[in-house]
Coordinates of C-alpha atoms in Angstrom, one line a residue:
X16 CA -41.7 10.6 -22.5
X17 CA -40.6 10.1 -18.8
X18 CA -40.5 6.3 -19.6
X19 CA -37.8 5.9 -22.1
X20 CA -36.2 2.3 -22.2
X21 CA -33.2 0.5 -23.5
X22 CA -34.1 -1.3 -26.8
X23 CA -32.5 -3.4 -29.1
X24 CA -31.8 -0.2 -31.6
X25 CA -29.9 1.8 -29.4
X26 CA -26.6 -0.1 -30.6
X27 CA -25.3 3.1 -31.3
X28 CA -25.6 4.2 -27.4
X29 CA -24.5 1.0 -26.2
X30 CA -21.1 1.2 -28.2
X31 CA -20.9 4.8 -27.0
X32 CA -21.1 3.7 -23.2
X33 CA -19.0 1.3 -23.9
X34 CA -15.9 3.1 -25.1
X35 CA -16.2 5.8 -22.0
X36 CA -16.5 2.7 -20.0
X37 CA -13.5 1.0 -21.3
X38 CA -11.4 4.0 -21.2
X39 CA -12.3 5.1 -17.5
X40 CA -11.6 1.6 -16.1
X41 CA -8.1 1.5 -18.2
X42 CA -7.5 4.9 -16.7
X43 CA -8.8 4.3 -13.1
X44 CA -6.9 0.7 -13.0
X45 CA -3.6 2.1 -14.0
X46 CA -3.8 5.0 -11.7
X47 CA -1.4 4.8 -8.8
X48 CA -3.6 4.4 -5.6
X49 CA -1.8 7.0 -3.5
X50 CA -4.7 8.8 -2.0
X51 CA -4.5 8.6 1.7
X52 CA -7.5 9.7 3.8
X53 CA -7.4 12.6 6.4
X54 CA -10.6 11.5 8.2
X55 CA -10.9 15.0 10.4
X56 CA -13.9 16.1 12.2
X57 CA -13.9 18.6 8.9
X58 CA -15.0 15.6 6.6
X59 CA -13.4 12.9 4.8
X60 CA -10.7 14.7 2.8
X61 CA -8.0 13.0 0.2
X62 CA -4.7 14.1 -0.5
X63 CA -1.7 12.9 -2.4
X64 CA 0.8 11.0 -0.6
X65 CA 3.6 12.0 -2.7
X66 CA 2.5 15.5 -2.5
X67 CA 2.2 15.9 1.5
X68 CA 5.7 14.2 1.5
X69 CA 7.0 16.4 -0.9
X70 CA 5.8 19.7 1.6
X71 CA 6.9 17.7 4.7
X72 CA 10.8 17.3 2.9
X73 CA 11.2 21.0 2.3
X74 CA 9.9 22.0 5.4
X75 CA 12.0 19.8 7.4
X76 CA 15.5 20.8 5.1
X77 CA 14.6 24.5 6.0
X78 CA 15.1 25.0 9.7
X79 CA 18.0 26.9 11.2
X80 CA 20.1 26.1 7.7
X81 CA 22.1 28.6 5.8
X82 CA 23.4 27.9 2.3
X83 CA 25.3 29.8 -0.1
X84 CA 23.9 31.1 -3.6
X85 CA 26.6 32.5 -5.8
X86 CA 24.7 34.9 -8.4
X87 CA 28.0 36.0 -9.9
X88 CA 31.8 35.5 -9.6
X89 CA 32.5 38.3 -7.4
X90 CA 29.2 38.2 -5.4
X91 CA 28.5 36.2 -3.0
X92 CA 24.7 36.1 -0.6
X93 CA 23.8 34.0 2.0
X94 CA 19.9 33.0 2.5
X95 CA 18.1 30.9 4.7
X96 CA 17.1 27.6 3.3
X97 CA 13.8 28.7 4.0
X98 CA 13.7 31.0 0.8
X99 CA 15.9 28.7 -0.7
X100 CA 12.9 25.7 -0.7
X101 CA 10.4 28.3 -1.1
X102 CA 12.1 29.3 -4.7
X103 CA 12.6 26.0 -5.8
X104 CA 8.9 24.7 -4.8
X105 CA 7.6 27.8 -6.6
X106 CA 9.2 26.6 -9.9
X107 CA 8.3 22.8 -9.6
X108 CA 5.0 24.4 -9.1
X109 CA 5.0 26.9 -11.7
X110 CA 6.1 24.2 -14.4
X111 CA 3.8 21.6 -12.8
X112 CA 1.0 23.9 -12.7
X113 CA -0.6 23.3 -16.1
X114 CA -0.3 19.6 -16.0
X115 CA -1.4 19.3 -12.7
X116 CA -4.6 21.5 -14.3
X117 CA -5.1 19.3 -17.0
X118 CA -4.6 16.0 -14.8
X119 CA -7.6 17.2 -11.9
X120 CA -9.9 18.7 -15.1
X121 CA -9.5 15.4 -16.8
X122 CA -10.4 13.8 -13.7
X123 CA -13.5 16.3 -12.8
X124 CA -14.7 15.2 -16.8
X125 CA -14.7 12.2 -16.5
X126 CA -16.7 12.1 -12.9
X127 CA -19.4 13.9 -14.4
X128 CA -19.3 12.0 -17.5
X129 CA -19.6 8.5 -15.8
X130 CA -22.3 10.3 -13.1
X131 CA -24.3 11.4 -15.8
X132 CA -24.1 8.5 -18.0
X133 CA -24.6 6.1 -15.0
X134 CA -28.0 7.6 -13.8
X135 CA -29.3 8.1 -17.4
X136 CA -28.5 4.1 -18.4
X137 CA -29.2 3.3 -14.5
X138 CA -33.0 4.9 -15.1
X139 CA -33.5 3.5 -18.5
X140 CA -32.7 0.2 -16.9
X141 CA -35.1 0.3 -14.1
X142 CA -37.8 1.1 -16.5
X143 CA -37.2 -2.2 -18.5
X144 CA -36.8 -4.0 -15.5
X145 CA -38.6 -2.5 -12.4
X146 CA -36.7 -4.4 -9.6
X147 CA -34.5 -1.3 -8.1
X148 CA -33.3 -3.5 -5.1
X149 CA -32.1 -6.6 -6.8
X150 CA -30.6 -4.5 -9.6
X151 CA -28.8 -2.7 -7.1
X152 CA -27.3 -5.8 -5.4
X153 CA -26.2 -7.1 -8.8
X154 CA -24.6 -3.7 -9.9
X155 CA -22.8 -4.2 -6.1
X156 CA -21.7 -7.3 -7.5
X157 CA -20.6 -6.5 -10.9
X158 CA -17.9 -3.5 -8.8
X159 CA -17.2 -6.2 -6.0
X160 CA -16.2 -8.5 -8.8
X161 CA -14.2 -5.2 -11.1
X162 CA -12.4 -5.3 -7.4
X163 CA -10.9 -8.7 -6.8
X164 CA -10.0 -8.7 -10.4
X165 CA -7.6 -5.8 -9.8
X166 CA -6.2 -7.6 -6.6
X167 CA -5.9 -10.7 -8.1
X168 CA -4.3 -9.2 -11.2
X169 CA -1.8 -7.4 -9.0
X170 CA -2.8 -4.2 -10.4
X171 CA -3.7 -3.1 -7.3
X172 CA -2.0 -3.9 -4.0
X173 CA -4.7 -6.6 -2.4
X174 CA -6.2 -5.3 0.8
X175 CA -5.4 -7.2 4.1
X176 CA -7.9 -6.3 7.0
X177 CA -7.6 -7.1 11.0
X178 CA -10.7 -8.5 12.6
X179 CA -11.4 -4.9 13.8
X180 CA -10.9 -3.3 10.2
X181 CA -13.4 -6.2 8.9
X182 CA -15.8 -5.3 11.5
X183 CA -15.6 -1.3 10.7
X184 CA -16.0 -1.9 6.6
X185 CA -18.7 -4.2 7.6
X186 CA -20.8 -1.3 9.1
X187 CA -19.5 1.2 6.4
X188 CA -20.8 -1.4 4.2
X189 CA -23.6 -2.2 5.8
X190 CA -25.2 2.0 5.3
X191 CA -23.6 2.4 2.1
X192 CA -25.7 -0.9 0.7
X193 CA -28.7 0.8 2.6
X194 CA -28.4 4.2 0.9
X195 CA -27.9 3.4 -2.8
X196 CA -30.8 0.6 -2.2
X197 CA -33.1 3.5 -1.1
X198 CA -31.8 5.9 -3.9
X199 CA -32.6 2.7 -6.6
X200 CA -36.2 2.6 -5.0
X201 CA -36.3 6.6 -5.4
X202 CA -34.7 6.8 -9.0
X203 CA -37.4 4.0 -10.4
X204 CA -40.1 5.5 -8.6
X205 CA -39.8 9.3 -10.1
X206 CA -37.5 11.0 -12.4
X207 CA -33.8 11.2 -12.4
X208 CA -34.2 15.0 -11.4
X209 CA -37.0 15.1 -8.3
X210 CA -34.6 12.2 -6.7
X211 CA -31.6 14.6 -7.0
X212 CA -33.9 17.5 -6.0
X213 CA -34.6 15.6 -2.8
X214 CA -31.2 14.7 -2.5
X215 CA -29.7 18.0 -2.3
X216 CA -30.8 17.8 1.4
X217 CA -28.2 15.7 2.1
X218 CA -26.2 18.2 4.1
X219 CA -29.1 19.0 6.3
X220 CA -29.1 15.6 7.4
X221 CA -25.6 14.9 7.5
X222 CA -25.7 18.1 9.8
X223 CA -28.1 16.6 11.8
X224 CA -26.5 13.8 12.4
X225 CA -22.9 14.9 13.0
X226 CA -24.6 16.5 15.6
X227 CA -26.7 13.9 17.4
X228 CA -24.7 11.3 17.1
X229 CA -21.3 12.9 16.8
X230 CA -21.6 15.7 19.3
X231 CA -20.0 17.7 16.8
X232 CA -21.5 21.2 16.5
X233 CA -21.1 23.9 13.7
X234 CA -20.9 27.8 13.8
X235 CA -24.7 29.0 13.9
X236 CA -23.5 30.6 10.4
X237 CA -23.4 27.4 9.1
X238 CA -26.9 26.1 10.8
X239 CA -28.2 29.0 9.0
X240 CA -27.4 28.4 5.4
X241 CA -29.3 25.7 5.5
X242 CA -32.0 27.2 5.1
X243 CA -31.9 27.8 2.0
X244 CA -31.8 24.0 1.2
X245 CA -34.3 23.1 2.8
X246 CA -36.7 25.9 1.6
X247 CA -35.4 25.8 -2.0
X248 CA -36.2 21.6 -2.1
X249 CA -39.5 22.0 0.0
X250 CA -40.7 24.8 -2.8
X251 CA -39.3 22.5 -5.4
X252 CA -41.4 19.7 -4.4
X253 CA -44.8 21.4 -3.0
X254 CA -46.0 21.7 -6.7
X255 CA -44.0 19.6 -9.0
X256 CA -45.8 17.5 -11.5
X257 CA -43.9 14.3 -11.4
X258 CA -44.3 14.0 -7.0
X259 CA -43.8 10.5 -6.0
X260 CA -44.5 10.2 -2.0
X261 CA -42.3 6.6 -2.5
X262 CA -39.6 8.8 -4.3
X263 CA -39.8 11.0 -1.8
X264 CA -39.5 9.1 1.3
X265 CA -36.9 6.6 0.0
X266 CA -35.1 9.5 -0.9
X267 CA -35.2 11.3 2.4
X268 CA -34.1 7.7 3.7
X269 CA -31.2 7.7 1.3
X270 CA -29.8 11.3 2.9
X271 CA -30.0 9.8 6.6
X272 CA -28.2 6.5 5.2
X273 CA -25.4 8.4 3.8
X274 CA -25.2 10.3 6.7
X275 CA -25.0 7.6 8.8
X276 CA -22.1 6.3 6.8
X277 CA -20.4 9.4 6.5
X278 CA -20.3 9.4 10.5
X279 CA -19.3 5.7 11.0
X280 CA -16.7 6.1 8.5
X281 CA -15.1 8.7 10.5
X282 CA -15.5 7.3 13.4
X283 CA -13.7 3.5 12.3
X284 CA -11.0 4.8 10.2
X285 CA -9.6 7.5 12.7
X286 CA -9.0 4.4 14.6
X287 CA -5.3 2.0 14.5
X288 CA -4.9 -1.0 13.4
X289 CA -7.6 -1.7 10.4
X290 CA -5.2 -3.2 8.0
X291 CA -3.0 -2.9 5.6
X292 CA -3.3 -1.3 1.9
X293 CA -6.2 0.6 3.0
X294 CA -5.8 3.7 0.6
X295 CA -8.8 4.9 -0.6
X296 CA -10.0 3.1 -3.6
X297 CA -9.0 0.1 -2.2
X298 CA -11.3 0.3 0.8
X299 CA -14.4 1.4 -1.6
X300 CA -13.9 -2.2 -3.0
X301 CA -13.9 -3.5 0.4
X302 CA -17.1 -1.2 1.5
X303 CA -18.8 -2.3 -2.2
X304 CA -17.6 -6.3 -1.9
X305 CA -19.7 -6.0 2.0
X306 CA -22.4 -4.1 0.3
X307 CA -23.4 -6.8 -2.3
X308 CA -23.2 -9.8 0.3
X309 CA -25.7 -7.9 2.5
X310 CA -27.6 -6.5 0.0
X311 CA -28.4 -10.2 -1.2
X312 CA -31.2 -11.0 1.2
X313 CA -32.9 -8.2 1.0
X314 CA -33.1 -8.3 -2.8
X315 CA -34.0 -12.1 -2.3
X316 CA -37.0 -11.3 1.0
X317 CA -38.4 -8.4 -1.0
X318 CA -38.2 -9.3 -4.9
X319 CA -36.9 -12.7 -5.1
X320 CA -40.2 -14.2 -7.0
X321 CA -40.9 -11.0 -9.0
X322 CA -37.7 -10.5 -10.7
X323 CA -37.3 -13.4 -12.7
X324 CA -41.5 -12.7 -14.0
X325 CA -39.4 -9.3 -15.2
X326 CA -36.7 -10.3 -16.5
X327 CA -39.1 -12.8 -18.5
X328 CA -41.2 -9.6 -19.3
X329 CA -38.6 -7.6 -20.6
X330 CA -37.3 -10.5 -22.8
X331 CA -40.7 -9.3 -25.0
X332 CA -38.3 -7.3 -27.2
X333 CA -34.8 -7.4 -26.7
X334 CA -32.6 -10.6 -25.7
X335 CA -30.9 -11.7 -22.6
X336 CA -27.6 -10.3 -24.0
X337 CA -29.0 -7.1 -24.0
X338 CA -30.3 -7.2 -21.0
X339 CA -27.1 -8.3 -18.9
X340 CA -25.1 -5.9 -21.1
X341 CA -27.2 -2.8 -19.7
X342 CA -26.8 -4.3 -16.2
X343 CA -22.8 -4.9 -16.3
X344 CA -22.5 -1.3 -17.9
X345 CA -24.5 0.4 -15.3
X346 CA -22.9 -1.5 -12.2
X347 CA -19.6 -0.4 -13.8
X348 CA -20.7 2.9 -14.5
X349 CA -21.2 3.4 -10.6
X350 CA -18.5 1.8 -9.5
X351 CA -15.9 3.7 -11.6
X352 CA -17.9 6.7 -10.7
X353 CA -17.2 6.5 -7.1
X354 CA -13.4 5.4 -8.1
X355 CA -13.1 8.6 -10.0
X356 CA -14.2 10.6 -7.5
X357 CA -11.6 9.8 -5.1
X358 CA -9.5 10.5 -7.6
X359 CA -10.5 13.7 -7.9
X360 CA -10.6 14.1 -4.2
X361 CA -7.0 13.3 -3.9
X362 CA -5.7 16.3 -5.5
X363 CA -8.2 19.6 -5.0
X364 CA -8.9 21.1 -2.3
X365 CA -11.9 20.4 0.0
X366 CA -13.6 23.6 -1.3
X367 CA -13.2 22.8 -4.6
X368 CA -14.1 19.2 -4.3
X369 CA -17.5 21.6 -2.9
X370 CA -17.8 23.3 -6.4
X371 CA -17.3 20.6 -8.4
X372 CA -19.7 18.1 -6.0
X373 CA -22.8 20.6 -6.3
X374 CA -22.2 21.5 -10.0
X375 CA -22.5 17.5 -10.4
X376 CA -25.9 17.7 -9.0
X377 CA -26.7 20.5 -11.7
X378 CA -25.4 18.2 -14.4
X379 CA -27.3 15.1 -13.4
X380 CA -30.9 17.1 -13.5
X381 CA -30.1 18.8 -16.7
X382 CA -29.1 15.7 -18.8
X383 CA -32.1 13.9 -17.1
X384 CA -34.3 16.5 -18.2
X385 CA -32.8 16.6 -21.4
X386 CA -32.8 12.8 -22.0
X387 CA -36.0 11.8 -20.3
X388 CA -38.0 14.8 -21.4
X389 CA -39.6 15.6 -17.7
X390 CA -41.5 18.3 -17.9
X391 CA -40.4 20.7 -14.8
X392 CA -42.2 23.4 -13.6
X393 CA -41.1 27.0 -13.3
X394 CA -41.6 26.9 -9.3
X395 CA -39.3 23.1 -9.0
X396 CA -37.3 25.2 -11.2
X397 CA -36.7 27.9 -9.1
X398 CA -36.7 25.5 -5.8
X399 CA -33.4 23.4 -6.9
X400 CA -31.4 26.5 -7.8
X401 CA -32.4 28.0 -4.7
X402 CA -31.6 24.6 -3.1
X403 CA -28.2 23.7 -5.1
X404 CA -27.4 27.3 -4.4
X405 CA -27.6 26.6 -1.1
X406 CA -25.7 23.6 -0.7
X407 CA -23.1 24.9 -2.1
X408 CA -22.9 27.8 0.1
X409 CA -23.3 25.3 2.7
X410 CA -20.2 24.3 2.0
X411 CA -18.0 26.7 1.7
X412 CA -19.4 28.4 4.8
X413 CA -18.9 25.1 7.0
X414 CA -15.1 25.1 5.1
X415 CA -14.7 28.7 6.4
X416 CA -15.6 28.5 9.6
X417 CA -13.6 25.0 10.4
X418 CA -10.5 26.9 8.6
X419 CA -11.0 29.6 11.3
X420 CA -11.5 26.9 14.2
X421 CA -8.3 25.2 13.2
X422 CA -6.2 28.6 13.1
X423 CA -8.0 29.5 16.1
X424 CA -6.8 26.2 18.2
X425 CA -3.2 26.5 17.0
X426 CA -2.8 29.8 18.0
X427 CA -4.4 29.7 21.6
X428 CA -1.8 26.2 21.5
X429 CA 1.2 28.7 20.3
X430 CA 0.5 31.2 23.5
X431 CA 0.4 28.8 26.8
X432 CA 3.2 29.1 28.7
X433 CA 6.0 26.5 28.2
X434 CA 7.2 26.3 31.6
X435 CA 10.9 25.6 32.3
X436 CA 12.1 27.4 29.4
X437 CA 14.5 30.3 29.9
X438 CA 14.3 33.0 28.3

């Protein structure tokens, strides 16, 4: 059945959550927090710090610098220190490679693992207790509160923030809280899969916006392979059995929201002056600690006298331990999700960040199916590979074609004339 719940047997699955749990936050709290964020018009990327200043050393040892290699007593070559760097990067690389393999597969596991496992415990939750807004807010609190434990624990470097850097995570905050509060509404609506269906149309939107709002437009090549996304969902959902207009619509509201926070955040961090610590992970507990405080009275205006009748509800058959155990798993769960992912981010490229983001989606439908038994038609089926397909290409063509831009720009900057320069 569509409607399967958490119950007092499933120790087993509990203690099995709990374990991945426990091991991802001792792995994401003892993880250096290095990533620093190159917020470009091409997208929010992450790279290592250590590793750009690793590049930016050799490249600045190897100008206009000869050295001397001796391969043998009686023979002597000189090189530029150019080759020289080249060499000796290659074999760092070389004996770095299979490490640095296992380190971003390890990573890439264990985001689908905690993606997968959050939206299956996050669904099962929602069915026990319907209240998708004010179980939202709580799972906002549970990563708010994961967050100040770190700072306070000096695990991480606390976060210190300007007036202007409060005001920009505010906003950040502010559609991030609105996005996963409309996905909640979607995922207890309808099934794990149709929301992730819908939400595969999040390029299309944040497209849209980029360009509206932004006044950033894309190559017509990339325009056009979105239309395979948005055919592939719209044949996906014209027929499929389990069609929710609230899933739907809340989903659809979910794209813009995350599209709207996508934009803001590139427009407030490409700004000076926001604070100190800011890497990556540190301002997602900033973003998620301003997403529970003004999630609050929304949970309180819309289900504030429902939720305890629920909670009283669900207390039929299983206890309040139970209960606040699936809640603290699945806010951690999402939290360490997101934490994981910038992890990730931090040391592949953007078009393999691409990959691994739409193979995600693929995941999450498949276990949901799997776990939830939702029976999907052969059209829906056809629809999300058409649409996931497209996304994906999506991607790599709007990666291609801001590659080219770049090169473009930096050769018509190489060929104007320098004047007063003799030649």
């Amino acid at each position: 059945s569509g409607h399967c719940t958490l119950h007092p047997t499933d120790t087993d699955m509990v203690k099995q959550f709990t374990r991945i749990l426990t091991v991802a936050a001792i792995a994401v709290s003892l993880t250096p927090s290095n990533a620093a964020m190159d917020t470009t018009a091409g997208g929010a990327n992450f790279y290592s710090r250590k590793h750009l200043a690793n590049k930016s050393a050799f490249t600045n040892r190897a100008v206009d610098v000869d050295v001397e290699l001796t391969s043998t007593p009686s023979t002597r070559a000189v090189v530029p220190a150019t080759f020289v760097a080249t060499s000796v990067a290659r074999c760092g690389e070389a004996g770095d490679s299979i490490a640095q393999r296992l380190k971003v597969g390890s990573y890439f596991a264990l985001w689908y693992t905690l993606n997968v496992v959050y939206n299956v415990l996050n669904k099962k939750y929602l069915n026990v207790i319907p209240a998708p807004l004010t179980v939202g807010s709580l799972q906002f609190g549970v990563g708010a509160l994961y967050s100040v434990l770190l700072w306070v624990t000096s695990l991480r470097p606390a976060p210190v923030l300007t007036d202007e850097g409060n005001k920009a995570v505010r906003n950040v905050g502010f559609y991030h809280m609105t996005g996963q509060e409309l996905s909640m509404m979607s995922l207890g609506a309808g099934p794990v899969s149709f929301t992730h269906i819908v939400k595969a149309l999040e390029p299309f939107f944040s497209a849209v916006v980029s360009a509206v709002v932004f006044g950033k437009w894309m190559a017509p090549q990339v325009y056009a392979t979105l239309i395979p996304v948005v055919g592939g969902v719209a044949y996906a959902c014209l027929k499929e059995r389990s069609f929710s207009w609230l899933a739907f619509y809340t989903a659809m509201g979910s794209n813009v929201a995350f599209a709207l926070r996508a934009v803001v955040s590139k427009s407030a961090l490409n700004s000076s002056g926001l604070g100190e610590n800011l890497n990556s992970v540190n301002l997602f507990g900033v973003v998620t600690i301003w997403a529970f405080f003004q999630s609050i009275p929304l949970f309180l205006l819309v289900e504030g006298n429902s939720f305890v009748e629920l909670w009283k509800q669900a207390l039929s058959d299983r206890t309040n331990l139970d209960l606040i155990r699936g809640l603290v798993l699945s806010g951690m769960f999402h939290y360490l999700n997101n934490e994981v992912m910038y992890l990730a981010l931090s040391n592949v490229h953007p078009v393999t960040l691409a990959v691994g983001n739409t193979m995600k989606r693929v995941f999450i439908v498949v276990a949901s199916v799997l776990v939830f038994k939702n029976p999907i038609s052969i059209q829906a089926a056809i629809g999300s590979a058409v649409g996931i397909g497209g996304v994906l290409l999506y991607s790599l063509t709007k990666q291609y074609y801001e590659e080219f831009e770049r090169k473009k720009e930096e050769e018509e900057e190489s060929n104007k004339p320098r004047f007063g320069r003799r030649d």
